[in-house]
mmCIF file of C-alpha atoms in Angstrom:
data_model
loop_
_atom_site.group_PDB
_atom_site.id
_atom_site.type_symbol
_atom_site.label_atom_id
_atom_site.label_comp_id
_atom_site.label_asym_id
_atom_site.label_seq_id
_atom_site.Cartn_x
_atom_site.Cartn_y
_atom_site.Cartn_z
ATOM 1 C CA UNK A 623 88.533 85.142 86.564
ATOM 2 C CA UNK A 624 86.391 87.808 86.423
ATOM 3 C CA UNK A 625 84.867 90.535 83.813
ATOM 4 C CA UNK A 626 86.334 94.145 83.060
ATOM 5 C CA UNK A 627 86.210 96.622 84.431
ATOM 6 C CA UNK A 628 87.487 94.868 87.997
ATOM 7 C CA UNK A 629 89.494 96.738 91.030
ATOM 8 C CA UNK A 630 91.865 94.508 92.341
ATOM 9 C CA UNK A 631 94.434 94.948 95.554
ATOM 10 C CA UNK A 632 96.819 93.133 97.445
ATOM 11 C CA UNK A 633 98.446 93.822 100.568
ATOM 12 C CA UNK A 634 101.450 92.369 102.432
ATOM 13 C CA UNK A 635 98.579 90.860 104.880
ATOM 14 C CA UNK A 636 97.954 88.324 102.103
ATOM 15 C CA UNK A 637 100.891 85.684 103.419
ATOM 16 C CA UNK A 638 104.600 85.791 104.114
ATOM 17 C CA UNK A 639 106.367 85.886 100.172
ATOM 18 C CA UNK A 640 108.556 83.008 99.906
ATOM 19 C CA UNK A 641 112.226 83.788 99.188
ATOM 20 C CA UNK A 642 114.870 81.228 97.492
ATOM 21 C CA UNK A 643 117.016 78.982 99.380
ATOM 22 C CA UNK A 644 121.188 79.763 99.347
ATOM 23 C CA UNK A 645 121.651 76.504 97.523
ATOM 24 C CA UNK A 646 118.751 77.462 94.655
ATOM 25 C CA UNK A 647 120.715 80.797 93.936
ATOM 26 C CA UNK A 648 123.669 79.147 93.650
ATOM 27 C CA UNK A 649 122.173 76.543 91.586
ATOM 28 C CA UNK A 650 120.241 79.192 89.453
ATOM 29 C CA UNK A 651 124.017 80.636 88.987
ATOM 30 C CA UNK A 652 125.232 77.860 87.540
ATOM 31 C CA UNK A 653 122.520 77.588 84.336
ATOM 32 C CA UNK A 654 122.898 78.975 81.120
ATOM 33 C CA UNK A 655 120.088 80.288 79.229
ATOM 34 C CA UNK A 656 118.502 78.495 76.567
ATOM 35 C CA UNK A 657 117.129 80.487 73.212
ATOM 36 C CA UNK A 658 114.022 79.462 71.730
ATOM 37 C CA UNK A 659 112.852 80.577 68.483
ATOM 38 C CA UNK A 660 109.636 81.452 67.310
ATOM 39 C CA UNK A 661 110.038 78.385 64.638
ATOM 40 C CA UNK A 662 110.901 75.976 67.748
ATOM 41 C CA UNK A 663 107.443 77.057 69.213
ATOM 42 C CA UNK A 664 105.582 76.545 66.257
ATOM 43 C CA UNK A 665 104.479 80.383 66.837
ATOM 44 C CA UNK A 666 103.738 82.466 63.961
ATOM 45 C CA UNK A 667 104.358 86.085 64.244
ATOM 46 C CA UNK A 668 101.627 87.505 63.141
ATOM 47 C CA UNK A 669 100.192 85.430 66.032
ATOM 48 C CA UNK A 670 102.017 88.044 68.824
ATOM 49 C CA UNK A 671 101.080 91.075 67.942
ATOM 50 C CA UNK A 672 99.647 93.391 70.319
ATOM 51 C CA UNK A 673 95.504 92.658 71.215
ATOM 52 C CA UNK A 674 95.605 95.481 73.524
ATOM 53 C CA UNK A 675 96.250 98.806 73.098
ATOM 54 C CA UNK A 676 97.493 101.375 75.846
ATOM 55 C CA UNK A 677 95.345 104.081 76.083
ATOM 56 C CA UNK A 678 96.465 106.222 79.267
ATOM 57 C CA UNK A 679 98.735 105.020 81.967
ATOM 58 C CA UNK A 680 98.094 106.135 85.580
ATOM 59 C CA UNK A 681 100.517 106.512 88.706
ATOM 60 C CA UNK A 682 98.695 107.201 91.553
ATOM 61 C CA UNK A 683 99.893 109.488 94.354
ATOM 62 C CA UNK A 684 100.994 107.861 97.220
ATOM 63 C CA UNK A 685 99.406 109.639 100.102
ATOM 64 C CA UNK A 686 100.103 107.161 102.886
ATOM 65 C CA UNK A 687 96.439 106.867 104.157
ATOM 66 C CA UNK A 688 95.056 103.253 104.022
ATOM 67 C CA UNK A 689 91.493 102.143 105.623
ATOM 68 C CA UNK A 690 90.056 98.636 106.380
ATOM 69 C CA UNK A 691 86.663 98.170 105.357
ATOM 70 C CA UNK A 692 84.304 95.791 107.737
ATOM 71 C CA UNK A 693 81.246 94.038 107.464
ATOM 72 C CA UNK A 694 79.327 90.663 107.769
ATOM 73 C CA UNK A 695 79.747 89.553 104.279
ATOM 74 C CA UNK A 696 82.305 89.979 101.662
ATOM 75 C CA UNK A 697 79.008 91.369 99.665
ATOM 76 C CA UNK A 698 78.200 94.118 102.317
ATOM 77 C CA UNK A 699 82.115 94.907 102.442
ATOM 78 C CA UNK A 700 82.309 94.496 98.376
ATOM 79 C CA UNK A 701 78.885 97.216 98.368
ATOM 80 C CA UNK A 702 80.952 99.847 100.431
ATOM 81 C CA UNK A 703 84.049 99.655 98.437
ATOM 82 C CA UNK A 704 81.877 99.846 94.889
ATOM 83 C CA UNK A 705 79.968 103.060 96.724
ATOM 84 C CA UNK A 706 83.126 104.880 97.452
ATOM 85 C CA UNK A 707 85.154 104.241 94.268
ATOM 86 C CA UNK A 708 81.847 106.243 92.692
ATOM 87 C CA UNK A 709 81.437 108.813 95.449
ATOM 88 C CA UNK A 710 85.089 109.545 94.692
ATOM 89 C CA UNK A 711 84.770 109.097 90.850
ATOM 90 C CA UNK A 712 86.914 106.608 90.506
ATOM 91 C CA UNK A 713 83.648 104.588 88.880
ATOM 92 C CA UNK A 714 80.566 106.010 87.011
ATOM 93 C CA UNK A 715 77.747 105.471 89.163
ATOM 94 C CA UNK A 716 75.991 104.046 86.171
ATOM 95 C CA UNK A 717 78.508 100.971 85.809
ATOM 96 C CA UNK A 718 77.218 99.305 89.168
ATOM 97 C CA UNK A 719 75.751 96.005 88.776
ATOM 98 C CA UNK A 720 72.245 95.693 90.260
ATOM 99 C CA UNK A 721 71.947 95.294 94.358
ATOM 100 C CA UNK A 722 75.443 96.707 94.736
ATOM 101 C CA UNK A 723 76.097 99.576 96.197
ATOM 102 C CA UNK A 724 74.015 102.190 96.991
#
């Protein structure tokens, strides 16, 4: 958990993704969906409707450039990132929490 706005990446250093067995895709073959109605929930609705609204959506340009950031401390390492992403623009320099950054 954490509160918005939040920058959040992974990599393909986080682990090795875990892929299905043969026999669970042929067993996953074999199943028929099942419907479920709203009623059958006990949802209303009025209950799903949208609580977020889309304001802009960005694609970023892939660019192929990719640095590691070091330090002693995820807070020291946490401190660089928040000072770039403002030096760049990417954050307001006014949004940094107190002792981060620079």
């Amino acid at each position: 958990e954490t509160r918005a706005p939040a920058i959040v990446t992974v990599s393909s250093e986080l682990g090795q993704p875990r892929y299905p067995t043969a026999a669970r895709k042929m067993a996953v073959r074999r199943l028929q969906p099942k419907e479920v109605s709203l009623a059958d929930l006990s949802v209303a609705r009025e209950s799903l409707a949208p609580r977020v609204r889309l304001v802009r959506q960005f694609v970023p340009e892939v660019q192929g450039q990719c640095e590691f950031l070091s330090g002693s401390s995820a807070d020291e390492i946490a401190a660089q990132l928040l000072s770039r992403l403002c030096a760049d623009g990417t954050l307001p320099a006014g949004r940094i929490p107190p002792g981060r950054g620079s």
